[in-house]
mmCIF file of C-alpha atoms in Angstrom:
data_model
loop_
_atom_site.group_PDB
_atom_site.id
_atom_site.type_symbol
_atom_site.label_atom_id
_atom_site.label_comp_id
_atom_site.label_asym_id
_atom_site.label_seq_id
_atom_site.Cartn_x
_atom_site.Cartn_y
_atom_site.Cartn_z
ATOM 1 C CA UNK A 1223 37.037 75.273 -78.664
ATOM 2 C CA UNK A 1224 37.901 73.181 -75.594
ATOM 3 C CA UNK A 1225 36.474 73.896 -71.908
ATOM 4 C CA UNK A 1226 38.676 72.529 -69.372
ATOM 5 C CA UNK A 1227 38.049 72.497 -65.782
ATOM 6 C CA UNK A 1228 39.215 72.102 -62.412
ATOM 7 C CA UNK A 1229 38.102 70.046 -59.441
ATOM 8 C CA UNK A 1230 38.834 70.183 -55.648
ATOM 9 C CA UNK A 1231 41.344 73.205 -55.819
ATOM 10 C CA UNK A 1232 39.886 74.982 -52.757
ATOM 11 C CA UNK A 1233 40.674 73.477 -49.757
ATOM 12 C CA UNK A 1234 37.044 74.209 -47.860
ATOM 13 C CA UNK A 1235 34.912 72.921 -50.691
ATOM 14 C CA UNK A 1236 37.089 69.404 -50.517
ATOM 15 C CA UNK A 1237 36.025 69.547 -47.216
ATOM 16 C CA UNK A 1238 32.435 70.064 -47.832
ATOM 17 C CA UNK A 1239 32.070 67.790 -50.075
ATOM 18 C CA UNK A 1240 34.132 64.876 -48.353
ATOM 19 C CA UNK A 1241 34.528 66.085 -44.467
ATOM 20 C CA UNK A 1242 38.385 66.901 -44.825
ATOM 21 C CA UNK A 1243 41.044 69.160 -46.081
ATOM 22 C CA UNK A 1244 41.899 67.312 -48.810
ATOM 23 C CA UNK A 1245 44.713 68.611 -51.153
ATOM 24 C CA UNK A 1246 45.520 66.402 -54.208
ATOM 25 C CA UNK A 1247 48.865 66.260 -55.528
ATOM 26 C CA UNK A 1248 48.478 67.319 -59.174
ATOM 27 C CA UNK A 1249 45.707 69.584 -60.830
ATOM 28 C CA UNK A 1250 42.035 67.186 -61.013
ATOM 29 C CA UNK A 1251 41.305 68.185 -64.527
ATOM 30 C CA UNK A 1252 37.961 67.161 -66.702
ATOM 31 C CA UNK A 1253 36.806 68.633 -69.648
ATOM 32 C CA UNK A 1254 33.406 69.496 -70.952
ATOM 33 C CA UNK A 1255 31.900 69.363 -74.313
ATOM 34 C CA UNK A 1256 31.117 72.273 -76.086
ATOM 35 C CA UNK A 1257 27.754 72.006 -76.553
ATOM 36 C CA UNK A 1258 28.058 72.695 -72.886
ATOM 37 C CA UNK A 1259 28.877 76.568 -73.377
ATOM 38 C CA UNK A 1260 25.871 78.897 -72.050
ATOM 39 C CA UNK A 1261 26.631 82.636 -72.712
ATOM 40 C CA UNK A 1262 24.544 86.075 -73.847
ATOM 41 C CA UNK A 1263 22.440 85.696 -70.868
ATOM 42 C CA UNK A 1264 20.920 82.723 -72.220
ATOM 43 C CA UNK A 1265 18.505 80.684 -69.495
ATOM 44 C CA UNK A 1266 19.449 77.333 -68.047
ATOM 45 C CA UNK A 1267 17.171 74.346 -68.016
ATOM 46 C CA UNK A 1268 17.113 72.722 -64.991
ATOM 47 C CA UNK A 1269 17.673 69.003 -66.518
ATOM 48 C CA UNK A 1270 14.496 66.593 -65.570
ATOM 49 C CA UNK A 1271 16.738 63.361 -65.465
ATOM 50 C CA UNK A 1272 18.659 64.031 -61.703
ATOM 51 C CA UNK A 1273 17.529 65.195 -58.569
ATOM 52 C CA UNK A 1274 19.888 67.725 -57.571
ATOM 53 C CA UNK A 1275 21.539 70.545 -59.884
ATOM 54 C CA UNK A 1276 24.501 72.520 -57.744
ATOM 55 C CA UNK A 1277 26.119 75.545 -58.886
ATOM 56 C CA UNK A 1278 29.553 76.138 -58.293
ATOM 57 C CA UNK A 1279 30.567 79.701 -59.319
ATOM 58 C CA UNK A 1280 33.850 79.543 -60.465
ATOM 59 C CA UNK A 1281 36.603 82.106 -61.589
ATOM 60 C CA UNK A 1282 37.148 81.478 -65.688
ATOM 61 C CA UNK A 1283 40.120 82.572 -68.340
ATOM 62 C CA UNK A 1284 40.206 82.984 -71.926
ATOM 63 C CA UNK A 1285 43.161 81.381 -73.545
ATOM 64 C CA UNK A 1286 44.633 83.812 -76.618
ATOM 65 C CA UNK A 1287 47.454 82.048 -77.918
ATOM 66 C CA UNK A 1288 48.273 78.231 -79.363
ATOM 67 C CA UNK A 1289 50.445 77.033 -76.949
ATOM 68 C CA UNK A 1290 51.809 73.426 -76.117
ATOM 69 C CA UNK A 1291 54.096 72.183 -73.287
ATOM 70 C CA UNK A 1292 53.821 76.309 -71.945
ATOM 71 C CA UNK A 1293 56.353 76.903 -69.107
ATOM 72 C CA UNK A 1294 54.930 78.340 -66.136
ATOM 73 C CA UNK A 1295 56.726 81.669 -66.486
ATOM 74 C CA UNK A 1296 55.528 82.325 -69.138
ATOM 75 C CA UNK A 1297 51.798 80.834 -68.848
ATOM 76 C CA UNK A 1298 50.375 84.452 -68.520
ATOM 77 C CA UNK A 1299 51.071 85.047 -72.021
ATOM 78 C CA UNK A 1300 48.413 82.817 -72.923
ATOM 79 C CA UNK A 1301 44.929 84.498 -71.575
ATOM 80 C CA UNK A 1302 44.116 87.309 -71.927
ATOM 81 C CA UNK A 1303 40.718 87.924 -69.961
ATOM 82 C CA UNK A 1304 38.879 86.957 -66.743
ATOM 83 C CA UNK A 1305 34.836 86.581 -65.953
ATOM 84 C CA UNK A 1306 33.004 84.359 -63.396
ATOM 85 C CA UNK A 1307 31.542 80.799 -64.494
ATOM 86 C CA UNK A 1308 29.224 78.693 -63.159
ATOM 87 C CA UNK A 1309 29.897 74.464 -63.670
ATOM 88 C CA UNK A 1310 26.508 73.244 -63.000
ATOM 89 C CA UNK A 1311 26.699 69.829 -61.581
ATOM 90 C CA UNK A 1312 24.207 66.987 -61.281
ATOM 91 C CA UNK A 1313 25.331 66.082 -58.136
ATOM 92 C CA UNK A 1314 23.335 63.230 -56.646
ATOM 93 C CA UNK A 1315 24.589 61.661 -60.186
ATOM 94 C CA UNK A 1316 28.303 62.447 -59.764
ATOM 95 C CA UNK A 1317 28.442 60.701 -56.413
ATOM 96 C CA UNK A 1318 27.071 57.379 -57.858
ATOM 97 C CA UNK A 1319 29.712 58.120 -60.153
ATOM 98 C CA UNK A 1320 32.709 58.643 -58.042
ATOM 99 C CA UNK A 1321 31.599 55.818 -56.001
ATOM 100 C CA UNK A 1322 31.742 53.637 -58.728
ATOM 101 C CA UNK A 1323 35.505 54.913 -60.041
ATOM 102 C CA UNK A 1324 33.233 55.927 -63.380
ATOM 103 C CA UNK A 1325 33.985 59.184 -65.107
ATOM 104 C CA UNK A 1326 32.529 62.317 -64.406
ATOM 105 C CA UNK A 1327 31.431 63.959 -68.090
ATOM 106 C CA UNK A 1328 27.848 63.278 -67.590
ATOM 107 C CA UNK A 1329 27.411 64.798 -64.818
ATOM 108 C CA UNK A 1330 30.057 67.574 -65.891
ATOM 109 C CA UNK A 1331 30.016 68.140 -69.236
ATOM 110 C CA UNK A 1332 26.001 68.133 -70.398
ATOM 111 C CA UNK A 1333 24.374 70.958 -72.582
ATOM 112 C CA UNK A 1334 24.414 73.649 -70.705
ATOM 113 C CA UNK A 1335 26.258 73.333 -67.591
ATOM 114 C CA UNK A 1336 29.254 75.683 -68.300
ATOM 115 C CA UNK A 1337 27.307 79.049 -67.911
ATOM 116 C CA UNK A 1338 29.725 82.296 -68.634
ATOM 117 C CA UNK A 1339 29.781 85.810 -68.087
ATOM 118 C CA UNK A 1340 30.796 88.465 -69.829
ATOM 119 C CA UNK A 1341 34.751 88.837 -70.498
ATOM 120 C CA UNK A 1342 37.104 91.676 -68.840
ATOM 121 C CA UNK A 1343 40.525 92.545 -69.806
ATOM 122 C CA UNK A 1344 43.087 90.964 -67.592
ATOM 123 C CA UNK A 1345 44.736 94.541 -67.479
ATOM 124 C CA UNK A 1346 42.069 95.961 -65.562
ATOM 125 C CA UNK A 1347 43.072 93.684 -62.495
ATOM 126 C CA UNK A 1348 46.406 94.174 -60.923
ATOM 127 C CA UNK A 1349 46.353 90.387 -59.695
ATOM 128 C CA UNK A 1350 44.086 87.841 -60.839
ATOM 129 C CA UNK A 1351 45.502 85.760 -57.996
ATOM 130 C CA UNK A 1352 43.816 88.069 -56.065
ATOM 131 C CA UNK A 1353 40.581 88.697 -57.225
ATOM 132 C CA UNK A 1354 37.120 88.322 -55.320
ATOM 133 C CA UNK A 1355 33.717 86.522 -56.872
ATOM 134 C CA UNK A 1356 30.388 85.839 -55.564
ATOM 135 C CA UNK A 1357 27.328 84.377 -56.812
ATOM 136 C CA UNK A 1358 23.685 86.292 -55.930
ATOM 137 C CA UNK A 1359 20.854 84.188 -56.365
ATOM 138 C CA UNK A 1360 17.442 85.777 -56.211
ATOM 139 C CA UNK A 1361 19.091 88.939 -54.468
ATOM 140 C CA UNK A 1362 20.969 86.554 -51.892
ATOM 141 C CA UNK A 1363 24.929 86.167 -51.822
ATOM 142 C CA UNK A 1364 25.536 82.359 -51.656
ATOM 143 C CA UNK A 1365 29.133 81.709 -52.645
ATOM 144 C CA UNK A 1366 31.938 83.791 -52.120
ATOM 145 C CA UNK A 1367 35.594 83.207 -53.118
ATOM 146 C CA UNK A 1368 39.111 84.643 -53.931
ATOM 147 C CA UNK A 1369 41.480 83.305 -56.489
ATOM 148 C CA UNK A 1370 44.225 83.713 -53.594
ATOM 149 C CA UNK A 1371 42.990 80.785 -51.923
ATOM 150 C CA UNK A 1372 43.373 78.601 -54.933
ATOM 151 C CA UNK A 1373 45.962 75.358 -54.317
ATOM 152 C CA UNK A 1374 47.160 75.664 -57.807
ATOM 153 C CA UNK A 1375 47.096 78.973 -59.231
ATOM 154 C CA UNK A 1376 46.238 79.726 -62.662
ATOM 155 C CA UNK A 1377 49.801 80.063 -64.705
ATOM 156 C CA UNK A 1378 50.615 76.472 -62.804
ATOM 157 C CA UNK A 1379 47.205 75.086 -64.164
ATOM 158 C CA UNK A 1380 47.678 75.846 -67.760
ATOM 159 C CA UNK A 1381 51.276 75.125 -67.615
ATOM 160 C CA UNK A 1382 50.033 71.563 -66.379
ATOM 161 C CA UNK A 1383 47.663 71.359 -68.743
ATOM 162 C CA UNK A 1384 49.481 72.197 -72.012
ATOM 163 C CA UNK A 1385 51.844 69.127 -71.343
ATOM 164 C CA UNK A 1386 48.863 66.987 -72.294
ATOM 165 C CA UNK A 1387 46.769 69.256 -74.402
ATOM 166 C CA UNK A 1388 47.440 72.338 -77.265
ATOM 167 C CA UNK A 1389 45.871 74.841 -75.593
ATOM 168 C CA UNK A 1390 44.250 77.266 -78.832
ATOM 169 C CA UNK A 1391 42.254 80.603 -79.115
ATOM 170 C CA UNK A 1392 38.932 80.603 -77.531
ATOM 171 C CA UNK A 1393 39.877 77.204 -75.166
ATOM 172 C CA UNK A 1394 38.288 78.400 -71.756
ATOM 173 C CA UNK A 1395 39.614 77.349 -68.112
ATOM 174 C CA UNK A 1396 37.180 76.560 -65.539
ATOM 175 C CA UNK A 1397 39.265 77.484 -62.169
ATOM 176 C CA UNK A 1398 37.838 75.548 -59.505
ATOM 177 C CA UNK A 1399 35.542 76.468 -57.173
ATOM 178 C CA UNK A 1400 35.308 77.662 -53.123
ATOM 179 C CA UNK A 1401 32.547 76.460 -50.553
ATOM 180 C CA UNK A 1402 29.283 77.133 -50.960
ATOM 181 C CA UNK A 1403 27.636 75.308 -53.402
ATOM 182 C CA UNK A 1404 24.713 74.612 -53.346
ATOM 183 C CA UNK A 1405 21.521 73.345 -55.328
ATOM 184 C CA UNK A 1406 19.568 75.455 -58.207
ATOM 185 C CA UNK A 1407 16.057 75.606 -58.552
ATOM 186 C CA UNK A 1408 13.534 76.584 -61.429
ATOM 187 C CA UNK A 1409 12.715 80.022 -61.360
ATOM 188 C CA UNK A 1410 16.309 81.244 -59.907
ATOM 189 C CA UNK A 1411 17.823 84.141 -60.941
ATOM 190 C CA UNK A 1412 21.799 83.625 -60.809
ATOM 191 C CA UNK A 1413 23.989 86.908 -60.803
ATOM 192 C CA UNK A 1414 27.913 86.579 -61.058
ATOM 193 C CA UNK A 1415 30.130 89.191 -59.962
ATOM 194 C CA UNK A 1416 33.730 90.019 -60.134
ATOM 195 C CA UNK A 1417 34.811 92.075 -57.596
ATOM 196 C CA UNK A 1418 31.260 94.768 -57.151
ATOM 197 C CA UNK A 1419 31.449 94.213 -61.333
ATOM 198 C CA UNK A 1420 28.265 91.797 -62.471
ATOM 199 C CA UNK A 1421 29.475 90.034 -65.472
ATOM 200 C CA UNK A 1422 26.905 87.020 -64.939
ATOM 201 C CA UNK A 1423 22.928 86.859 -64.926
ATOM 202 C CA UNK A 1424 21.003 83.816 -65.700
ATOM 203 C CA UNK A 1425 17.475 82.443 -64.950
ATOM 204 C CA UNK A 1426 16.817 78.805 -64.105
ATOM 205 C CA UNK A 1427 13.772 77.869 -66.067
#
């Protein structure tokens, strides 16, 4: 099982996290490892070796099918369900990273950080390009987003990403995520919806 995800592909969060509209020319993809998978409601531990921990509630598809070099038109063939994310970041550690040119897996990709909710058919939305999220935390909306503001849309990502990579049963895609992010702290209680649907809920501990 391979997690693949998606940086800067809302236009406002590029902007809140580097002061401009920035819109890059091809899909920013990263992977995490799979130890990094968080599901049944399972807490997350608020790692001890960074100072900041940001969620960033994200919009996430199951692939179905094996699939290699998938042409766009026919890239919906290959999920078959939708549920909100969260890609927990260690953020003071990614800038020292990006500032340095380094890679970004450690502060992507360690246990825990790719929280998910549970799954719902893709034929109970008439759109997914059109689909509202939001993240609650302790009661509070924090993040909002729709997938219709995404600059690459989901068939183009995984047709982008199946020239370099066979996409296989179980892979999950991490879509990107809006503004809002924001730091996590211990004792948080994190609810995911889709649409009015909760499909998410997670403590901090």
């Amino acid at each position: 099982m391979k997690i693949f995800a998606v940086g800067m592909n809302y236009l406002q969060h590029n902007k809140e996290l580097d002061g401009t509209l920035y819109q890059p020319e091809q899909p920013v993809i990263f992977t995490k490892a799979d130890s990094a998978l968080l599901k049944d409601r399972k807490p997350f531990f608020v790692p001890d070796w960074c100072e900041q921990v940001d969620y960033e509630t994200e919009l996430v598809v199951r692939i179905c099918r094996l699939g290699k070099s998938i042409p766009r038109q026919f890239a919906h063939r290959y999920y078959d369900a939708l549920t909100v994310g969260i890609d927990f970041t260690a953020r003071d550690l990614q800038r020292q990273l990006r500032a340095k040119g380094q890679p970004w897996e450690i502060c992507k990709g360690f246990d825990g950080s790719a929280v998910i909710g549970q799954w719902i058919e893709k034929e109970q939305w008439r759109d997914i390009q059109n689909v509202n999220f939001h993240l609650d935390i302790n009661g509070t909306t924090v993040q909002k987003g729709c997938s219709s503001d995404m600059i690459y849309g989901v068939d183009e990502l995984i047709a982008y990403i199946s020239k370099f990579f066979t996409l296989k049963t179980g892979d999950l895609l991490y879509t990107g995520t809006p503004v809002g992010v924001g730091p996590v702290k211990v004792g948080d209680h994190l609810e995911g919806f889709l649409e009015d649907r909760k499909v998410l809920d997670c403590f901090c501990r």
